[in-house]
PDB file of C-alpha atoms and ligand atoms in Angstrom:
ATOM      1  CA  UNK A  43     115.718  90.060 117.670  1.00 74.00           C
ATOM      2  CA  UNK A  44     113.875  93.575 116.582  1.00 85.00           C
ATOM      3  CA  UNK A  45     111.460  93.243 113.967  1.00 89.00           C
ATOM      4  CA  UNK A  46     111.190  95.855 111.063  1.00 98.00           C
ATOM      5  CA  UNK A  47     107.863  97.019 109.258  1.00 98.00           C
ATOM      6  CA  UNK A  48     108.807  97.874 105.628  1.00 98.00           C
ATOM      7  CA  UNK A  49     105.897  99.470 104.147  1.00 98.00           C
ATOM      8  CA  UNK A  50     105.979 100.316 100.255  1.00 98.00           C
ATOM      9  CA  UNK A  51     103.713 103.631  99.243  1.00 98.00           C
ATOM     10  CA  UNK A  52     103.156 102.961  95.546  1.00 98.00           C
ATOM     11  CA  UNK A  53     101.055 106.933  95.728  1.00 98.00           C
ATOM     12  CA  UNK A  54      99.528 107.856  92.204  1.00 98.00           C
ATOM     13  CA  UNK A  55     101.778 104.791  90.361  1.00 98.00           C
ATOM     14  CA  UNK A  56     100.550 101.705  88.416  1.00 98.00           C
ATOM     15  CA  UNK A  57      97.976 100.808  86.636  1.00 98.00           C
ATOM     16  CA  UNK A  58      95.880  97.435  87.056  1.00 98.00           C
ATOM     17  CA  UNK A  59      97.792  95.273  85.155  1.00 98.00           C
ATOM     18  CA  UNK A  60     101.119  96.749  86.157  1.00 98.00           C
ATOM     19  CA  UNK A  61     100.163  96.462  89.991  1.00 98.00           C
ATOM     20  CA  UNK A  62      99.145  92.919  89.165  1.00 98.00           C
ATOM     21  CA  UNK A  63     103.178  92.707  87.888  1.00 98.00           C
ATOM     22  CA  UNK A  64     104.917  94.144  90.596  1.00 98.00           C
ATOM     23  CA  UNK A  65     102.699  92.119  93.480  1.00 98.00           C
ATOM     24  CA  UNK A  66     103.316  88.964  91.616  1.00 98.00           C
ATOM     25  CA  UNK A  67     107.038  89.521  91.380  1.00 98.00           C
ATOM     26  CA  UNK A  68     107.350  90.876  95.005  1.00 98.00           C
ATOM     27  CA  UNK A  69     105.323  87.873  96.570  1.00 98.00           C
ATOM     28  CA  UNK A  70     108.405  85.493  95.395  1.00 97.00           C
ATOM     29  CA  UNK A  71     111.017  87.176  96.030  1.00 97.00           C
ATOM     30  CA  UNK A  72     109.956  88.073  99.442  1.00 97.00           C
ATOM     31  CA  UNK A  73     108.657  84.390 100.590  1.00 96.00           C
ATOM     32  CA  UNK A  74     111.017  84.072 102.962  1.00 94.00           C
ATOM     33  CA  UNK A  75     111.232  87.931 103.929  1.00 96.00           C
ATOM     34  CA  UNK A  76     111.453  88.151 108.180  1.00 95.00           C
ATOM     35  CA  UNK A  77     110.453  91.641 108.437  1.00 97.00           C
ATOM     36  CA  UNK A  78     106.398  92.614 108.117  1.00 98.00           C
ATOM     37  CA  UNK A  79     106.036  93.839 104.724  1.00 98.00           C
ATOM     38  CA  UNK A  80     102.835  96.162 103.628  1.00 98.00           C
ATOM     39  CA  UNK A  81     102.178  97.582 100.078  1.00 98.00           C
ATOM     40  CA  UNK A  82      99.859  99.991  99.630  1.00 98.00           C
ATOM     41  CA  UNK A  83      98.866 100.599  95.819  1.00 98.00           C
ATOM     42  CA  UNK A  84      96.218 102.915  94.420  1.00 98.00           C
ATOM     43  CA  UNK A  85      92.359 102.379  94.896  1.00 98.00           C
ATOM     44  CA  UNK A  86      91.950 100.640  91.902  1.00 98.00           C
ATOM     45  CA  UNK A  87      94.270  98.340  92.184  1.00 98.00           C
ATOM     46  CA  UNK A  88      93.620  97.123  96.005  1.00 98.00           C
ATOM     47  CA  UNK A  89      91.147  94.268  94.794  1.00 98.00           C
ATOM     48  CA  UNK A  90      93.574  92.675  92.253  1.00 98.00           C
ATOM     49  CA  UNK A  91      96.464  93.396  94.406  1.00 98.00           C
ATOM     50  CA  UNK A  92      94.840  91.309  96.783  1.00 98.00           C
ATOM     51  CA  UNK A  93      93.802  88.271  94.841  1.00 98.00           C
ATOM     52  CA  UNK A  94      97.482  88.473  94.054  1.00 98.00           C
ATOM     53  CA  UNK A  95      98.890  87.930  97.589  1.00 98.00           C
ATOM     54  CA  UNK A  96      96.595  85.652  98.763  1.00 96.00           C
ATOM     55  CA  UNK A  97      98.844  82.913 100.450  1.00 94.00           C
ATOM     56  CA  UNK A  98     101.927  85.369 101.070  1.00 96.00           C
ATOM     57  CA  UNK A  99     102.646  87.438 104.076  1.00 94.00           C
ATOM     58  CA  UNK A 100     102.812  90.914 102.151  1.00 98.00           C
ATOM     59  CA  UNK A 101     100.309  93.154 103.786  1.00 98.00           C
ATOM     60  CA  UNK A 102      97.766  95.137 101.953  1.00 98.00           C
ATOM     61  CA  UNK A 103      97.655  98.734 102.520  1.00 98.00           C
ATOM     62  CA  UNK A 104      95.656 102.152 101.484  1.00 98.00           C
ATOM     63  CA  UNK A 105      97.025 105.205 100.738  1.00 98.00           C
ATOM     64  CA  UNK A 106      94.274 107.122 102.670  1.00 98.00           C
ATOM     65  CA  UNK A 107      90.450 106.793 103.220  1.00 98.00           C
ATOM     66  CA  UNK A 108      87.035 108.716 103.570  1.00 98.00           C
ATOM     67  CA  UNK A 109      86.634 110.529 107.153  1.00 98.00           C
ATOM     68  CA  UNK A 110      83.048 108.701 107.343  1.00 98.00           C
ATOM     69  CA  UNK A 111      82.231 105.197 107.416  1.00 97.00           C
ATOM     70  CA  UNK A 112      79.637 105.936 104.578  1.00 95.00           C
ATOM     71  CA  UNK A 113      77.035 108.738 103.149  1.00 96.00           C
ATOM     72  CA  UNK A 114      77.456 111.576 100.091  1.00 97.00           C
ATOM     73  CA  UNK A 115      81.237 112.040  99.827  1.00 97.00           C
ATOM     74  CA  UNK A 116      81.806 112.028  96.611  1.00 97.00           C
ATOM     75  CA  UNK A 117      85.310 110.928  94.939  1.00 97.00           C
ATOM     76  CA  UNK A 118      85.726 109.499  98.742  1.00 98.00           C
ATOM     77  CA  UNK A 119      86.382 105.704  99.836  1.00 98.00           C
ATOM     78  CA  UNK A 120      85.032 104.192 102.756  1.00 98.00           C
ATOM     79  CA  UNK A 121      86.673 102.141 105.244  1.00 98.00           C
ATOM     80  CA  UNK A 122      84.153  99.923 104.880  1.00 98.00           C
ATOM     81  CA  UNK A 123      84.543  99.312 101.259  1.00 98.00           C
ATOM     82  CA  UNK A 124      88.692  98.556 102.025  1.00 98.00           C
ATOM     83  CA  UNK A 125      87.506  96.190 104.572  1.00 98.00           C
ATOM     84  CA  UNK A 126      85.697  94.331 102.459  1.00 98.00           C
ATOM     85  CA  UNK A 127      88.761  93.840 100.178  1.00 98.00           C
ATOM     86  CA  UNK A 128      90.731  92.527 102.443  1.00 97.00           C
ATOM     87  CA  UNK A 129      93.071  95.828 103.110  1.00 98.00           C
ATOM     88  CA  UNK A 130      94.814  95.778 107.359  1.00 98.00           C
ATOM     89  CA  UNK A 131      96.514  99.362 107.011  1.00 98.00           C
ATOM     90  CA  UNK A 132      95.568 102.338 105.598  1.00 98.00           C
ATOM     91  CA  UNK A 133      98.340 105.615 105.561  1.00 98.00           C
ATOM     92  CA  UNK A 134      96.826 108.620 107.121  1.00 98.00           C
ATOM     93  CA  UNK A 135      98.670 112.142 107.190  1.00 98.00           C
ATOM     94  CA  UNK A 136     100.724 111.647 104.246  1.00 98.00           C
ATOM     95  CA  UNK A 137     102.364 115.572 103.969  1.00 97.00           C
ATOM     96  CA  UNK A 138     101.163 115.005 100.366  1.00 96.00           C
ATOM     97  CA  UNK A 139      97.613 114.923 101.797  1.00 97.00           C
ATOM     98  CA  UNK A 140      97.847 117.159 104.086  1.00 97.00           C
ATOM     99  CA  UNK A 141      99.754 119.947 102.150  1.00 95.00           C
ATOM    100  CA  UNK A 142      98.644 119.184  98.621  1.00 96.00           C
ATOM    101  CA  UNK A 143      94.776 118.294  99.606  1.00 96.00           C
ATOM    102  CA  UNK A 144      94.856 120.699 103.076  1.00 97.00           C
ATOM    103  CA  UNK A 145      93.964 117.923 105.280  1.00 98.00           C
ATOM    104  CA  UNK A 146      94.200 118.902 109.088  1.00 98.00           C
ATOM    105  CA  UNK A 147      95.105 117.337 111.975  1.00 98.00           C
ATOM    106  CA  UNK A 148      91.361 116.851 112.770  1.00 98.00           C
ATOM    107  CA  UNK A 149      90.180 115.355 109.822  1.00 98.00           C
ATOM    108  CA  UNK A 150      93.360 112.787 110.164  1.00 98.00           C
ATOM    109  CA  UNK A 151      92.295 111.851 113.454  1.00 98.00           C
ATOM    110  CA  UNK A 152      88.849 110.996 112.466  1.00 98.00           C
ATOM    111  CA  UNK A 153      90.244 108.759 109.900  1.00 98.00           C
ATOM    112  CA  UNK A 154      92.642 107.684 112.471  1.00 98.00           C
ATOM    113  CA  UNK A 155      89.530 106.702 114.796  1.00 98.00           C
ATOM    114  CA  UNK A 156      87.569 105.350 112.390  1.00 98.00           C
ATOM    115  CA  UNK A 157      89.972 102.790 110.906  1.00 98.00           C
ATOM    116  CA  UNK A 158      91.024 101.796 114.150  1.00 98.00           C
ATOM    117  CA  UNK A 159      87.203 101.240 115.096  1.00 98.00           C
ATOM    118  CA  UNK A 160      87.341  98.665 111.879  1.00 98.00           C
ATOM    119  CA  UNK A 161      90.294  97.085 113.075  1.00 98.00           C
ATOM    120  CA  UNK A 162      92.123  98.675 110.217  1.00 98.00           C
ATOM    121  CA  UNK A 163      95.571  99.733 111.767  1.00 98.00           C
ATOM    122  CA  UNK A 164      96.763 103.714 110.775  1.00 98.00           C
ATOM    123  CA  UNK A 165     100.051 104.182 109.837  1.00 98.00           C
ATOM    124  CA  UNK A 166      99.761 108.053 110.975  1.00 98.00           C
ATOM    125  CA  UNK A 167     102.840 110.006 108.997  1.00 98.00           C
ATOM    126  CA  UNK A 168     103.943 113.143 111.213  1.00 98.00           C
ATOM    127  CA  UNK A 169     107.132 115.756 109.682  1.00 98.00           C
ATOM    128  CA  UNK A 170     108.124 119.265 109.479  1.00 97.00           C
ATOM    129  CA  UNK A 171     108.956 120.925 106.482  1.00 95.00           C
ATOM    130  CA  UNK A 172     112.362 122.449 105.909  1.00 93.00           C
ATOM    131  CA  UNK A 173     111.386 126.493 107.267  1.00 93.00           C
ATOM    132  CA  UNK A 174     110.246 124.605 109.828  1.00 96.00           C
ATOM    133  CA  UNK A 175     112.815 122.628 110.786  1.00 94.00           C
ATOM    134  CA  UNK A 176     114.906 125.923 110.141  1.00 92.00           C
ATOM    135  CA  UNK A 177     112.379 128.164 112.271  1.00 96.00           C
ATOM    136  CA  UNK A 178     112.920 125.942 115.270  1.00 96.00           C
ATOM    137  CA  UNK A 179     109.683 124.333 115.015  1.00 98.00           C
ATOM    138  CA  UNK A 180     109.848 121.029 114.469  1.00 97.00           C
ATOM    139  CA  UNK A 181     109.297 119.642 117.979  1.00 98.00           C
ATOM    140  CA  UNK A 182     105.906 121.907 118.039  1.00 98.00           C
ATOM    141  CA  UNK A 183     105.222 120.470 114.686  1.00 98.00           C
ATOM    142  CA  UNK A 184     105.524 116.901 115.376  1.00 98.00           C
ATOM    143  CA  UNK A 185     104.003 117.496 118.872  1.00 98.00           C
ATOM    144  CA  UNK A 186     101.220 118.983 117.462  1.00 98.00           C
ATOM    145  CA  UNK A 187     100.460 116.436 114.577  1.00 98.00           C
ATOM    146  CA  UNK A 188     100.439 113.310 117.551  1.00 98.00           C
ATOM    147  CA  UNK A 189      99.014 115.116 119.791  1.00 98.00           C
ATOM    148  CA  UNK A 190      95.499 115.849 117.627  1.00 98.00           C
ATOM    149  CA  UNK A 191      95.947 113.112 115.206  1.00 98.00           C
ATOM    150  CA  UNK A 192      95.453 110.641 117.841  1.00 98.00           C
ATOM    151  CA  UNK A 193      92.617 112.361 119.929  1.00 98.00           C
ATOM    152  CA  UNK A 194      90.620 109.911 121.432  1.00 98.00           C
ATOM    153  CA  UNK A 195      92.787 107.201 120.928  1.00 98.00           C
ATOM    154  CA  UNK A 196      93.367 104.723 124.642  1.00 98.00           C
ATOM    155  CA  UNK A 197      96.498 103.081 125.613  1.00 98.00           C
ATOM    156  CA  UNK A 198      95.050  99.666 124.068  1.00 98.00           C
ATOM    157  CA  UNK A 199      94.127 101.351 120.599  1.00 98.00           C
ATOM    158  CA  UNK A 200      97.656 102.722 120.462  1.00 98.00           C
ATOM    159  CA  UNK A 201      99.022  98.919 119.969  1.00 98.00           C
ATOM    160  CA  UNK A 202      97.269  99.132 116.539  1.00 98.00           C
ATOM    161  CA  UNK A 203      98.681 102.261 115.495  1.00 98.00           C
ATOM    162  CA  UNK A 204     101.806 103.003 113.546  1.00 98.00           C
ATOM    163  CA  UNK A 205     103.524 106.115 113.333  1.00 98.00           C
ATOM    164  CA  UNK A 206     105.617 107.642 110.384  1.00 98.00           C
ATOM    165  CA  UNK A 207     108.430 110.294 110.566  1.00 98.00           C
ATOM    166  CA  UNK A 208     108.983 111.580 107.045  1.00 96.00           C
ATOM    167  CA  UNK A 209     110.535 115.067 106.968  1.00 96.00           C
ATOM    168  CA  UNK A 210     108.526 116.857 104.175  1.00 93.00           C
ATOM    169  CA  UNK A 211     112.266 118.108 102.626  1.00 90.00           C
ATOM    170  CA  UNK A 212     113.535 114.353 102.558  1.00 90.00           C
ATOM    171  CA  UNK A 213     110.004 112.638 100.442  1.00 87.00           C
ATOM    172  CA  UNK A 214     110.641 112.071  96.633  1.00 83.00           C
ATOM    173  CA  UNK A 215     113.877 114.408  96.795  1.00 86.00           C
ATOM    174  CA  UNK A 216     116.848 112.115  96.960  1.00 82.00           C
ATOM    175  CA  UNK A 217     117.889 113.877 100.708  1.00 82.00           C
ATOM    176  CA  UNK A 218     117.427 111.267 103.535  1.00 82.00           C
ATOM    177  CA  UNK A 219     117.856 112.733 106.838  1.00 86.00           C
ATOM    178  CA  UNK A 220     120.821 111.118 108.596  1.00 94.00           C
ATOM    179  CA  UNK A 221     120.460 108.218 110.505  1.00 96.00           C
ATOM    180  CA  UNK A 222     121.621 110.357 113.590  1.00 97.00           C
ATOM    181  CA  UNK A 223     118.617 112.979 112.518  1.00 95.00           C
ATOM    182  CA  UNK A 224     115.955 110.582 112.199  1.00 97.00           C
ATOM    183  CA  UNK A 225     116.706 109.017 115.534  1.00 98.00           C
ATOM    184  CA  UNK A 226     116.722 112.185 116.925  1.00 98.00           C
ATOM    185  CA  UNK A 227     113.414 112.790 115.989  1.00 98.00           C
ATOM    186  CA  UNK A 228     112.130 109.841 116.524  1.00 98.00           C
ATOM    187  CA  UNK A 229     113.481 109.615 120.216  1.00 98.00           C
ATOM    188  CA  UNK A 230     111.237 112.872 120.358  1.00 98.00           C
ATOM    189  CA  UNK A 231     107.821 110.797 119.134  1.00 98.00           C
ATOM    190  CA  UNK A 232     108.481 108.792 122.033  1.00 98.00           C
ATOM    191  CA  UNK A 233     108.984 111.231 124.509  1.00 98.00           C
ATOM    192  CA  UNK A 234     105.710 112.879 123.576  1.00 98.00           C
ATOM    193  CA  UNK A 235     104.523 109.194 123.127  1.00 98.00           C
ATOM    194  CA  UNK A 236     105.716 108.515 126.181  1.00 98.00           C
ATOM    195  CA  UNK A 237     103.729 111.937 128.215  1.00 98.00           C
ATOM    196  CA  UNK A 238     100.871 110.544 126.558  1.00 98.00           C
ATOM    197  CA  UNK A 239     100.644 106.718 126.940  1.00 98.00           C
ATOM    198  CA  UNK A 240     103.351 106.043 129.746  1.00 98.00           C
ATOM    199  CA  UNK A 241     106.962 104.859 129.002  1.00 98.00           C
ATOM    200  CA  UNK A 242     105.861 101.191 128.331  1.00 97.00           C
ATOM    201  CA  UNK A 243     103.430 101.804 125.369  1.00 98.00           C
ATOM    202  CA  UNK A 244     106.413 104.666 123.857  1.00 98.00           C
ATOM    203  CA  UNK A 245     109.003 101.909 123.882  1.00 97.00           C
ATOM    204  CA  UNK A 246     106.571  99.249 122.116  1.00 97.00           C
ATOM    205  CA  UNK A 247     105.677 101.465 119.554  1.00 98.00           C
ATOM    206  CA  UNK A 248     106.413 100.866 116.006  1.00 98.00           C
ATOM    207  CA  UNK A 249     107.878 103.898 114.160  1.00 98.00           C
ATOM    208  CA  UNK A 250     109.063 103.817 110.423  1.00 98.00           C
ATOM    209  CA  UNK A 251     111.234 106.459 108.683  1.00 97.00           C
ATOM    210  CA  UNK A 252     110.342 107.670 105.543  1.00 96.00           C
ATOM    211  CA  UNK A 253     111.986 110.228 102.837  1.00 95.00           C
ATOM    212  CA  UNK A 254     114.416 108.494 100.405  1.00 93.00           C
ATOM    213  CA  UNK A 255     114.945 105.325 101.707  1.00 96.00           C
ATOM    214  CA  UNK A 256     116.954 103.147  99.283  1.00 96.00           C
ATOM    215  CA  UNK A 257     118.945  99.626  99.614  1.00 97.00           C
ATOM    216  CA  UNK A 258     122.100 101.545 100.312  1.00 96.00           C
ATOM    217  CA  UNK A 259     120.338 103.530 103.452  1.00 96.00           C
ATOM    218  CA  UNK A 260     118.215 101.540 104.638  1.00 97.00           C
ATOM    219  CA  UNK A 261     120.459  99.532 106.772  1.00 97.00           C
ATOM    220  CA  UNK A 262     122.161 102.294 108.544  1.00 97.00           C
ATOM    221  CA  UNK A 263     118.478 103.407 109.495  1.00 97.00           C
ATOM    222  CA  UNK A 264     117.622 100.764 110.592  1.00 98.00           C
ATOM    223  CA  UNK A 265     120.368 100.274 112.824  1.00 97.00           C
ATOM    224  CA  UNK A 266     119.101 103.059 115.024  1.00 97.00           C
ATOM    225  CA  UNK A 267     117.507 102.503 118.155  1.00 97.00           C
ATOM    226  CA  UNK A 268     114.307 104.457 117.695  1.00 98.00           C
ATOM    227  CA  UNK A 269     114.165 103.432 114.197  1.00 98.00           C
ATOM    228  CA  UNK A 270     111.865 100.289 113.737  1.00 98.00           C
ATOM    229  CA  UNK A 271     110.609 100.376 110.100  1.00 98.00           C
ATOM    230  CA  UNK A 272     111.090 101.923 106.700  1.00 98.00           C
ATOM    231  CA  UNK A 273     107.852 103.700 104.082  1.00 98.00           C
ATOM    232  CA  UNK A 274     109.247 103.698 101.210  1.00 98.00           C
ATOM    233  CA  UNK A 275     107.818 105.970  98.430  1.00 97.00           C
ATOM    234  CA  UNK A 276     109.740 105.978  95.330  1.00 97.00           C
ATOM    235  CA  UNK A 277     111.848 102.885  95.603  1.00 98.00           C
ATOM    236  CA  UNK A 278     108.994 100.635  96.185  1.00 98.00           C
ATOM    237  CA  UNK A 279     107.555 100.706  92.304  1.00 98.00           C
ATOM    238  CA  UNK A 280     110.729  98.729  91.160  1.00 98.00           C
ATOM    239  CA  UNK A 281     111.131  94.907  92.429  1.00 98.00           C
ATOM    240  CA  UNK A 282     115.019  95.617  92.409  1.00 97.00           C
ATOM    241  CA  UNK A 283     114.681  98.394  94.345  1.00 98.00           C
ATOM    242  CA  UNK A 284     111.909  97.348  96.943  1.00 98.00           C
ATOM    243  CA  UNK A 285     112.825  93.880  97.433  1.00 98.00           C
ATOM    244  CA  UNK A 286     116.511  94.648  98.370  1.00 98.00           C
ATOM    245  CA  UNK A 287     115.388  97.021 101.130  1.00 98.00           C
ATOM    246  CA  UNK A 288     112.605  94.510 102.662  1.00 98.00           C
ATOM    247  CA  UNK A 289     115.620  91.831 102.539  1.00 97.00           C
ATOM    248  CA  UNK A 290     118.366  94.532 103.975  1.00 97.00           C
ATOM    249  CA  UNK A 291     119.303  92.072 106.547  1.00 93.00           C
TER     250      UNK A 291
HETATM  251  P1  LIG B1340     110.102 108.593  98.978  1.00 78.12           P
HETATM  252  O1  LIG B1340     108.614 108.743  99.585  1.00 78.12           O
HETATM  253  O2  LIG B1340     110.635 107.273  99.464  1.00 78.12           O
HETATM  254  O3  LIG B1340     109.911 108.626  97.482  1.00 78.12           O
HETATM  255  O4  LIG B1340     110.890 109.732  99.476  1.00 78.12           O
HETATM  256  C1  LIG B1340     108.327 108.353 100.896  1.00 78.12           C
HETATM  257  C2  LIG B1340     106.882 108.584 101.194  1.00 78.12           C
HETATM  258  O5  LIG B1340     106.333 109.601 100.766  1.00 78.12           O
HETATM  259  O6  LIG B1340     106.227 107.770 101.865  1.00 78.12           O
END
């Protein structure tokens, strides 16, 4: 049987105490969950968060992370520091970051390389925006964001790495791309994946859609042969929302 990752983005959301809520809710209701499950809350909220799933399965994620392991970067966190709290995942590449905060494909492949290094695993977000999915573009797009943001990376690294599609036009906007879309695309990943890394390590792969995925999509998503895992943005703050789409099966 295929295995899903369902990965819950909580972005710029919650504070302490209300992190402290939602975990505590979501570690019951998901006991018995069968797919991986990762939450990713803010910075400050990563220690408590933590405390808070000791004893479940829930993964603990970050949202993003310092380029360096250390040194004068200020407003920056360090790898090492989300070690240290017990965080496995970190997002890198979010289109927030890299169109709202300019980050490049270079700087996300240093942070790609340096969490893998730290046996943190990247989940490394790749997607076109809408002119360029209307330009014809997207294939150079997505081509080009795997291409550089895992630079450096060997076959064996690659098993720690996660990649998400989440076309920029589908995040926080209520439009998911069709199941038939995603796939698409996603059939692409591993094709480059594939030219990269050899057929073997593009097959094994893990790679979550994200943009808009609700309890009434998710299924058909993840019914799609290229489709092995959901991040969630805005339907992972609720427990009725988040829960329903880690249980969708
Ligand atoms: P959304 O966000 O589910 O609110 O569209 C997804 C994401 O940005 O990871």
């Amino acid at each position: 049987m295929r295995s899903y990752y369902i990965a819950g983005n909580w972005k710029m959301h919650k504070t302490i105490s209300e992190s402290i809520a939602l975990a505590t809710v979501l570690k019951g209701k998901l006991a018995a969950c069968g797919e991986k499950v990762l939450v990713a809350p803010a910075f400050t909220a990563l220690a408590v968060v933590a405390e808070v799933l000791k004893g479940s399965k829930i993964h603990l994620g970050a949202q993003n992370m310092g380029c360096e392991e250390q040194g004068a970067h200020t407003g920056e966190v360090s790898v090492l520091m989300l070690k240290d709290i017990g965080v496995t995942a970190v997002i890198l590449g979010h289109s927030e970051r890299r169109h709202s905060y300019l980050e490049s494909d270079d700087l996300i492949n240093r942070k790609v390389l340096l969490a893998l290094k730290h046996g943190i695993e990247p989940i490394l977000c790749v997607g076109e925006t809408l002119e360029e999915r209307d330009a014809g573009k997207l294939e150079v797009v997505i081509g080009t964001q795997l291409r550089e943001g895992l630079k450096g990376v060997d076959g064996a690294a690659l098993r720690n790495v996660t990649i998400a599609y989440e076309p920029v036009w589908a995040i926080g906007t209520g439009k998911t791309a069709t199941p038939e879309d995603a796939d698409a695309v996603h059939a692409y990943i591993r094709t480059v994946l594939s030219g990269l890394y050899g057929e073997a390590a593009s097959k094994a792969i893990c790679i979550q859609y994200g943009g808009s995925v609700k309890a009434d999509n998710v299924a058909a998503l993840m019914a799609k042969p290229n489709i092995d895992g959901a991040l969630v943005g805005g339907a992972s703050l609720k427990v009725d929302a988040f829960a329903p789409i880690a249980l969708f099966r």
